[in-house]
């Protein structure tokens, strides 16, 4: 979990490699539905373009469908979900039943924190190559030539919701809706908080260590 631009996607990919478990990004699934012009994509479009959250029931159903796939049996990383208290409670309910996806492993929430101005640069500077999906940042990691991809020369594009005005709205949404989700996991001893303002590898190492530590702590408490 974390505000837009905090590095959730980057870290999810690192953990996916480290633990060999799939990354499930609700933002990516929604964008894919929009590209394919599905009914779900059509329903999500307006909220996404305005930097608002897509209604809980749509996202919850989408996550339930994804967790029915066989590749989640050894665990999985939810990237960008849950984002509201309603989603967090719904997920706890889904996972409390017998035969829940991922077996008996408890959900552990990882919260990444980075300062506001740093996030603003990370988000509004982000550019993507539409051909190879490589990501650049015009402030922090610019392409060799101003506006085109280093690899294939395609003109880089900006995600519509990375515009500055939408960024501020996404931050407001994040702060108002996600704070109670953090409290939910904190209260139940399932939250680890990591400083996201360090090298990518530094952040991943801290996440892996913190999650493993919390798992050990919880399983020894369960044995007592
Ligand atoms: P992301 O790529 O995670 O920043 O998500 C992009 C957009 O997709 C968000 O601004 C929301 O409009 C929507 N979205 C992604 N995940 C969720 C979620 N868990 N709940 C509601 N809306 C979501």
mmCIF file of C-alpha atoms and ligand atoms in Angstrom:
data_model
loop_
_atom_site.group_PDB
_atom_site.id
_atom_site.type_symbol
_atom_site.label_atom_id
_atom_site.label_comp_id
_atom_site.label_asym_id
_atom_site.label_seq_id
_atom_site.Cartn_x
_atom_site.Cartn_y
_atom_site.Cartn_z
ATOM 1 C CA UNK A 1 0.000 0.000 0.000
ATOM 2 C CA UNK A 2 1.092 3.571 -0.502
ATOM 3 C CA UNK A 3 0.274 6.843 -2.237
ATOM 4 C CA UNK A 4 0.470 7.147 -6.044
ATOM 5 C CA UNK A 5 4.127 7.056 -7.169
ATOM 6 C CA UNK A 6 5.435 5.510 -3.972
ATOM 7 C CA UNK A 7 6.840 2.526 -5.903
ATOM 8 C CA UNK A 8 4.167 -0.128 -5.259
ATOM 9 C CA UNK A 9 4.405 -1.608 -8.755
ATOM 10 C CA UNK A 10 8.220 -1.635 -8.792
ATOM 11 C CA UNK A 11 8.389 -3.317 -5.392
ATOM 12 C CA UNK A 12 5.643 -5.801 -6.233
ATOM 13 C CA UNK A 13 7.749 -6.957 -9.215
ATOM 14 C CA UNK A 14 10.856 -7.341 -7.027
ATOM 15 C CA UNK A 15 8.955 -9.467 -4.479
ATOM 16 C CA UNK A 16 7.383 -11.474 -7.273
ATOM 17 C CA UNK A 17 10.905 -12.403 -8.429
ATOM 18 C CA UNK A 18 12.213 -13.018 -4.904
ATOM 19 C CA UNK A 19 9.373 -15.296 -3.806
ATOM 20 C CA UNK A 20 8.130 -16.618 -7.160
ATOM 21 C CA UNK A 21 4.545 -15.569 -6.538
ATOM 22 C CA UNK A 22 2.270 -13.529 -8.866
ATOM 23 C CA UNK A 23 1.675 -9.793 -8.677
ATOM 24 C CA UNK A 24 -1.982 -8.827 -8.893
ATOM 25 C CA UNK A 25 -2.362 -5.133 -9.679
ATOM 26 C CA UNK A 26 -5.963 -3.907 -9.660
ATOM 27 C CA UNK A 27 -4.874 -0.779 -11.600
ATOM 28 C CA UNK A 28 -3.309 -2.978 -14.335
ATOM 29 C CA UNK A 29 -6.371 -5.250 -14.538
ATOM 30 C CA UNK A 30 -8.650 -2.207 -14.855
ATOM 31 C CA UNK A 31 -6.440 -0.635 -17.547
ATOM 32 C CA UNK A 32 -6.376 -3.946 -19.425
ATOM 33 C CA UNK A 33 -10.191 -4.088 -19.314
ATOM 34 C CA UNK A 34 -10.354 -0.574 -20.718
ATOM 35 C CA UNK A 35 -7.957 -1.403 -23.537
ATOM 36 C CA UNK A 36 -10.034 -4.465 -24.405
ATOM 37 C CA UNK A 37 -13.255 -2.389 -24.221
ATOM 38 C CA UNK A 38 -15.008 -4.720 -21.738
ATOM 39 C CA UNK A 39 -18.122 -3.758 -19.747
ATOM 40 C CA UNK A 40 -15.979 -3.522 -16.585
ATOM 41 C CA UNK A 41 -13.533 -1.212 -18.389
ATOM 42 C CA UNK A 42 -16.418 0.991 -19.529
ATOM 43 C CA UNK A 43 -17.828 1.198 -15.987
ATOM 44 C CA UNK A 44 -14.429 2.069 -14.487
ATOM 45 C CA UNK A 45 -13.422 4.698 -17.058
ATOM 46 C CA UNK A 46 -14.906 7.847 -15.539
ATOM 47 C CA UNK A 47 -13.697 7.243 -11.970
ATOM 48 C CA UNK A 48 -10.205 6.414 -13.218
ATOM 49 C CA UNK A 49 -9.929 9.489 -15.454
ATOM 50 C CA UNK A 50 -10.955 11.730 -12.555
ATOM 51 C CA UNK A 51 -8.457 10.152 -10.135
ATOM 52 C CA UNK A 52 -11.307 8.693 -8.076
ATOM 53 C CA UNK A 53 -11.676 5.127 -6.894
ATOM 54 C CA UNK A 54 -13.703 2.601 -8.854
ATOM 55 C CA UNK A 55 -16.673 1.347 -6.738
ATOM 56 C CA UNK A 56 -15.804 -1.392 -4.235
ATOM 57 C CA UNK A 57 -18.193 -4.019 -5.610
ATOM 58 C CA UNK A 58 -16.637 -3.862 -9.098
ATOM 59 C CA UNK A 59 -13.078 -4.127 -7.785
ATOM 60 C CA UNK A 60 -13.922 -6.824 -5.201
ATOM 61 C CA UNK A 61 -15.555 -9.023 -7.845
ATOM 62 C CA UNK A 62 -12.553 -8.538 -10.108
ATOM 63 C CA UNK A 63 -10.164 -9.582 -7.304
ATOM 64 C CA UNK A 64 -12.293 -12.630 -6.422
ATOM 65 C CA UNK A 65 -12.142 -13.753 -10.073
ATOM 66 C CA UNK A 66 -8.372 -13.287 -10.165
ATOM 67 C CA UNK A 67 -7.860 -15.189 -6.896
ATOM 68 C CA UNK A 68 -9.733 -18.149 -8.368
ATOM 69 C CA UNK A 69 -6.809 -18.768 -10.774
ATOM 70 C CA UNK A 70 -4.494 -21.687 -9.855
ATOM 71 C CA UNK A 71 -1.256 -19.634 -9.733
ATOM 72 C CA UNK A 72 -2.135 -18.094 -6.328
ATOM 73 C CA UNK A 73 -1.835 -21.295 -4.281
ATOM 74 C CA UNK A 74 1.610 -20.436 -2.864
ATOM 75 C CA UNK A 75 0.669 -16.835 -2.118
ATOM 76 C CA UNK A 76 0.391 -13.622 -4.130
ATOM 77 C CA UNK A 77 1.018 -9.901 -3.966
ATOM 78 C CA UNK A 78 -1.945 -7.560 -4.129
ATOM 79 C CA UNK A 79 -0.711 -4.290 -5.600
ATOM 80 C CA UNK A 80 -3.041 -1.304 -5.084
ATOM 81 C CA UNK A 81 -5.698 -3.321 -3.256
ATOM 82 C CA UNK A 82 -7.379 -3.029 -0.755
ATOM 83 C CA UNK A 83 -7.679 0.747 -0.867
ATOM 84 C CA UNK A 84 -10.816 1.249 1.254
ATOM 85 C CA UNK A 85 -11.962 -0.155 4.575
ATOM 86 C CA UNK A 86 -14.838 -1.850 2.730
ATOM 87 C CA UNK A 87 -12.369 -3.661 0.450
ATOM 88 C CA UNK A 88 -10.135 -4.655 3.398
ATOM 89 C CA UNK A 89 -13.073 -6.132 5.319
ATOM 90 C CA UNK A 90 -14.374 -7.883 2.226
ATOM 91 C CA UNK A 91 -10.924 -9.415 1.628
ATOM 92 C CA UNK A 92 -10.667 -10.636 5.240
ATOM 93 C CA UNK A 93 -14.064 -12.291 4.803
ATOM 94 C CA UNK A 94 -13.076 -13.901 1.492
ATOM 95 C CA UNK A 95 -9.869 -15.266 3.005
ATOM 96 C CA UNK A 96 -11.395 -16.491 6.237
ATOM 97 C CA UNK A 97 -13.273 -19.342 4.569
ATOM 98 C CA UNK A 98 -11.985 -22.881 4.109
ATOM 99 C CA UNK A 99 -9.983 -23.385 0.919
ATOM 100 C CA UNK A 100 -9.177 -19.676 0.745
ATOM 101 C CA UNK A 101 -6.709 -18.652 -1.972
ATOM 102 C CA UNK A 102 -3.106 -18.773 -0.682
ATOM 103 C CA UNK A 103 -3.940 -21.334 2.023
ATOM 104 C CA UNK A 104 -3.624 -20.329 5.662
ATOM 105 C CA UNK A 105 -1.090 -17.507 5.231
ATOM 106 C CA UNK A 106 -2.410 -14.295 6.798
ATOM 107 C CA UNK A 107 -2.613 -11.120 4.743
ATOM 108 C CA UNK A 108 0.201 -8.775 5.676
ATOM 109 C CA UNK A 109 -0.114 -5.155 4.624
ATOM 110 C CA UNK A 110 3.054 -3.329 3.609
ATOM 111 C CA UNK A 111 2.824 0.445 3.632
ATOM 112 C CA UNK A 112 5.459 2.452 1.744
ATOM 113 C CA UNK A 113 5.987 6.111 2.641
ATOM 114 C CA UNK A 114 7.606 8.869 0.529
ATOM 115 C CA UNK A 115 7.377 12.703 0.902
ATOM 116 C CA UNK A 116 4.730 14.666 -1.070
ATOM 117 C CA UNK A 117 7.060 16.642 -3.382
ATOM 118 C CA UNK A 118 9.089 13.595 -4.267
ATOM 119 C CA UNK A 119 5.814 11.831 -5.232
ATOM 120 C CA UNK A 120 4.743 14.807 -7.340
ATOM 121 C CA UNK A 121 7.964 14.528 -9.397
ATOM 122 C CA UNK A 122 7.731 10.768 -9.648
ATOM 123 C CA UNK A 123 4.153 10.916 -10.961
ATOM 124 C CA UNK A 124 4.001 14.005 -13.162
ATOM 125 C CA UNK A 125 7.412 13.197 -14.687
ATOM 126 C CA UNK A 126 6.482 9.598 -15.557
ATOM 127 C CA UNK A 127 6.447 8.756 -19.293
ATOM 128 C CA UNK A 128 5.821 5.372 -20.875
ATOM 129 C CA UNK A 129 6.865 3.886 -24.205
ATOM 130 C CA UNK A 130 3.648 2.659 -25.839
ATOM 131 C CA UNK A 131 5.627 0.069 -27.843
ATOM 132 C CA UNK A 132 7.742 -1.698 -25.162
ATOM 133 C CA UNK A 133 6.088 -0.365 -21.937
ATOM 134 C CA UNK A 134 9.473 0.852 -20.638
ATOM 135 C CA UNK A 135 9.034 3.621 -18.075
ATOM 136 C CA UNK A 136 11.046 6.857 -17.843
ATOM 137 C CA UNK A 137 10.892 9.951 -15.703
ATOM 138 C CA UNK A 138 11.690 13.288 -17.306
ATOM 139 C CA UNK A 139 13.085 14.617 -13.978
ATOM 140 C CA UNK A 140 14.613 11.574 -12.344
ATOM 141 C CA UNK A 141 15.455 9.116 -15.146
ATOM 142 C CA UNK A 142 15.088 10.905 -18.509
ATOM 143 C CA UNK A 143 15.419 9.199 -21.915
ATOM 144 C CA UNK A 144 18.604 10.014 -23.914
ATOM 145 C CA UNK A 145 16.587 12.083 -26.352
ATOM 146 C CA UNK A 146 13.936 14.329 -24.913
ATOM 147 C CA UNK A 147 10.658 12.682 -25.875
ATOM 148 C CA UNK A 148 11.350 9.270 -27.421
ATOM 149 C CA UNK A 149 12.127 5.762 -26.137
ATOM 150 C CA UNK A 150 15.863 4.860 -25.997
ATOM 151 C CA UNK A 151 15.122 1.332 -27.245
ATOM 152 C CA UNK A 152 12.715 1.766 -30.150
ATOM 153 C CA UNK A 153 12.440 5.529 -30.757
ATOM 154 C CA UNK A 154 8.655 5.562 -30.179
ATOM 155 C CA UNK A 155 7.291 8.902 -28.877
ATOM 156 C CA UNK A 156 6.740 8.577 -25.107
ATOM 157 C CA UNK A 157 3.274 9.089 -23.624
ATOM 158 C CA UNK A 158 1.934 10.226 -20.240
ATOM 159 C CA UNK A 159 -0.843 8.280 -18.481
ATOM 160 C CA UNK A 160 -3.901 10.590 -18.370
ATOM 161 C CA UNK A 161 -4.154 10.169 -14.596
ATOM 162 C CA UNK A 162 -0.510 11.204 -14.105
ATOM 163 C CA UNK A 163 -1.361 14.852 -14.951
ATOM 164 C CA UNK A 164 -0.665 17.209 -12.019
ATOM 165 C CA UNK A 165 -4.297 18.119 -11.330
ATOM 166 C CA UNK A 166 -5.304 14.449 -11.225
ATOM 167 C CA UNK A 167 -2.288 13.698 -8.999
ATOM 168 C CA UNK A 168 -3.575 16.083 -6.307
ATOM 169 C CA UNK A 169 -7.034 14.455 -6.491
ATOM 170 C CA UNK A 170 -5.495 10.965 -6.244
ATOM 171 C CA UNK A 171 -3.526 12.075 -3.167
ATOM 172 C CA UNK A 172 -6.676 13.437 -1.520
ATOM 173 C CA UNK A 173 -8.483 10.180 -2.319
ATOM 174 C CA UNK A 174 -5.563 8.160 -0.973
ATOM 175 C CA UNK A 175 -5.292 10.080 2.255
ATOM 176 C CA UNK A 176 -8.998 10.108 3.092
ATOM 177 C CA UNK A 177 -9.875 6.545 2.111
ATOM 178 C CA UNK A 178 -6.699 4.628 2.793
ATOM 179 C CA UNK A 179 -5.852 5.923 6.283
ATOM 180 C CA UNK A 180 -8.626 3.748 7.825
ATOM 181 C CA UNK A 181 -7.265 0.722 5.928
ATOM 182 C CA UNK A 182 -3.836 1.234 7.484
ATOM 183 C CA UNK A 183 -5.497 1.533 10.898
ATOM 184 C CA UNK A 184 -7.392 -1.730 10.235
ATOM 185 C CA UNK A 185 -4.164 -3.679 9.604
ATOM 186 C CA UNK A 186 -2.244 -1.879 12.351
ATOM 187 C CA UNK A 187 -4.909 -2.756 14.943
ATOM 188 C CA UNK A 188 -4.793 -6.418 13.986
ATOM 189 C CA UNK A 189 -0.955 -6.558 14.050
ATOM 190 C CA UNK A 190 -0.658 -7.162 10.288
ATOM 191 C CA UNK A 191 1.006 -3.930 9.149
ATOM 192 C CA UNK A 192 4.633 -3.272 8.286
ATOM 193 C CA UNK A 193 5.725 0.281 7.464
ATOM 194 C CA UNK A 194 8.737 0.867 5.219
ATOM 195 C CA UNK A 195 10.562 4.043 4.189
ATOM 196 C CA UNK A 196 10.143 4.193 0.382
ATOM 197 C CA UNK A 197 12.657 7.024 -0.047
ATOM 198 C CA UNK A 198 15.767 4.872 -0.543
ATOM 199 C CA UNK A 199 17.204 2.764 -3.381
ATOM 200 C CA UNK A 200 14.840 0.254 -5.043
ATOM 201 C CA UNK A 201 16.941 -2.640 -3.697
ATOM 202 C CA UNK A 202 17.096 -1.051 -0.240
ATOM 203 C CA UNK A 203 13.295 -0.812 -0.120
ATOM 204 C CA UNK A 204 12.833 -4.444 -1.293
ATOM 205 C CA UNK A 205 15.327 -5.762 1.246
ATOM 206 C CA UNK A 206 13.499 -3.919 4.016
ATOM 207 C CA UNK A 207 10.095 -5.213 2.853
ATOM 208 C CA UNK A 208 11.227 -8.853 2.668
ATOM 209 C CA UNK A 209 12.860 -8.668 6.081
ATOM 210 C CA UNK A 210 9.872 -6.968 7.710
ATOM 211 C CA UNK A 211 7.293 -9.369 6.222
ATOM 212 C CA UNK A 212 9.335 -12.456 7.158
ATOM 213 C CA UNK A 213 9.828 -11.054 10.679
ATOM 214 C CA UNK A 214 6.108 -10.430 11.140
ATOM 215 C CA UNK A 215 5.242 -13.901 9.764
ATOM 216 C CA UNK A 216 7.650 -15.535 12.241
ATOM 217 C CA UNK A 217 6.277 -13.453 15.095
ATOM 218 C CA UNK A 218 2.683 -14.369 14.213
ATOM 219 C CA UNK A 219 3.358 -18.077 13.759
ATOM 220 C CA UNK A 220 5.251 -18.355 17.062
ATOM 221 C CA UNK A 221 2.402 -16.467 18.784
ATOM 222 C CA UNK A 222 -0.079 -18.915 17.191
ATOM 223 C CA UNK A 223 1.939 -21.918 18.492
ATOM 224 C CA UNK A 224 1.958 -20.594 22.073
HETATM 225 P P1 LIG B 1 -3.072 2.485 -9.881
HETATM 226 O O1 LIG B 1 -2.427 2.045 -11.145
HETATM 227 O O2 LIG B 1 -2.969 1.462 -8.770
HETATM 228 O O3 LIG B 1 -2.611 3.858 -9.429
HETATM 229 O O4 LIG B 1 -4.653 2.610 -10.178
HETATM 230 C C1 LIG B 1 -5.134 3.497 -11.182
HETATM 231 C C2 LIG B 1 -6.600 3.803 -10.931
HETATM 232 O O5 LIG B 1 -7.375 2.568 -10.973
HETATM 233 C C3 LIG B 1 -6.928 4.411 -9.574
HETATM 234 O O6 LIG B 1 -6.745 5.826 -9.554
HETATM 235 C C4 LIG B 1 -8.385 4.001 -9.404
HETATM 236 O O7 LIG B 1 -9.258 4.819 -10.200
HETATM 237 C C5 LIG B 1 -8.413 2.597 -10.005
HETATM 238 N N1 LIG B 1 -8.137 1.561 -8.973
HETATM 239 C C6 LIG B 1 -7.045 0.734 -8.877
HETATM 240 N N2 LIG B 1 -7.116 -0.069 -7.809
HETATM 241 C C7 LIG B 1 -8.284 0.244 -7.180
HETATM 242 C C8 LIG B 1 -8.925 -0.216 -5.990
HETATM 243 N N3 LIG B 1 -8.370 -1.156 -5.197
HETATM 244 N N4 LIG B 1 -10.123 0.334 -5.673
HETATM 245 C C9 LIG B 1 -10.706 1.273 -6.434
HETATM 246 N N5 LIG B 1 -10.146 1.779 -7.548
HETATM 247 C C10 LIG B 1 -8.938 1.273 -7.929
#
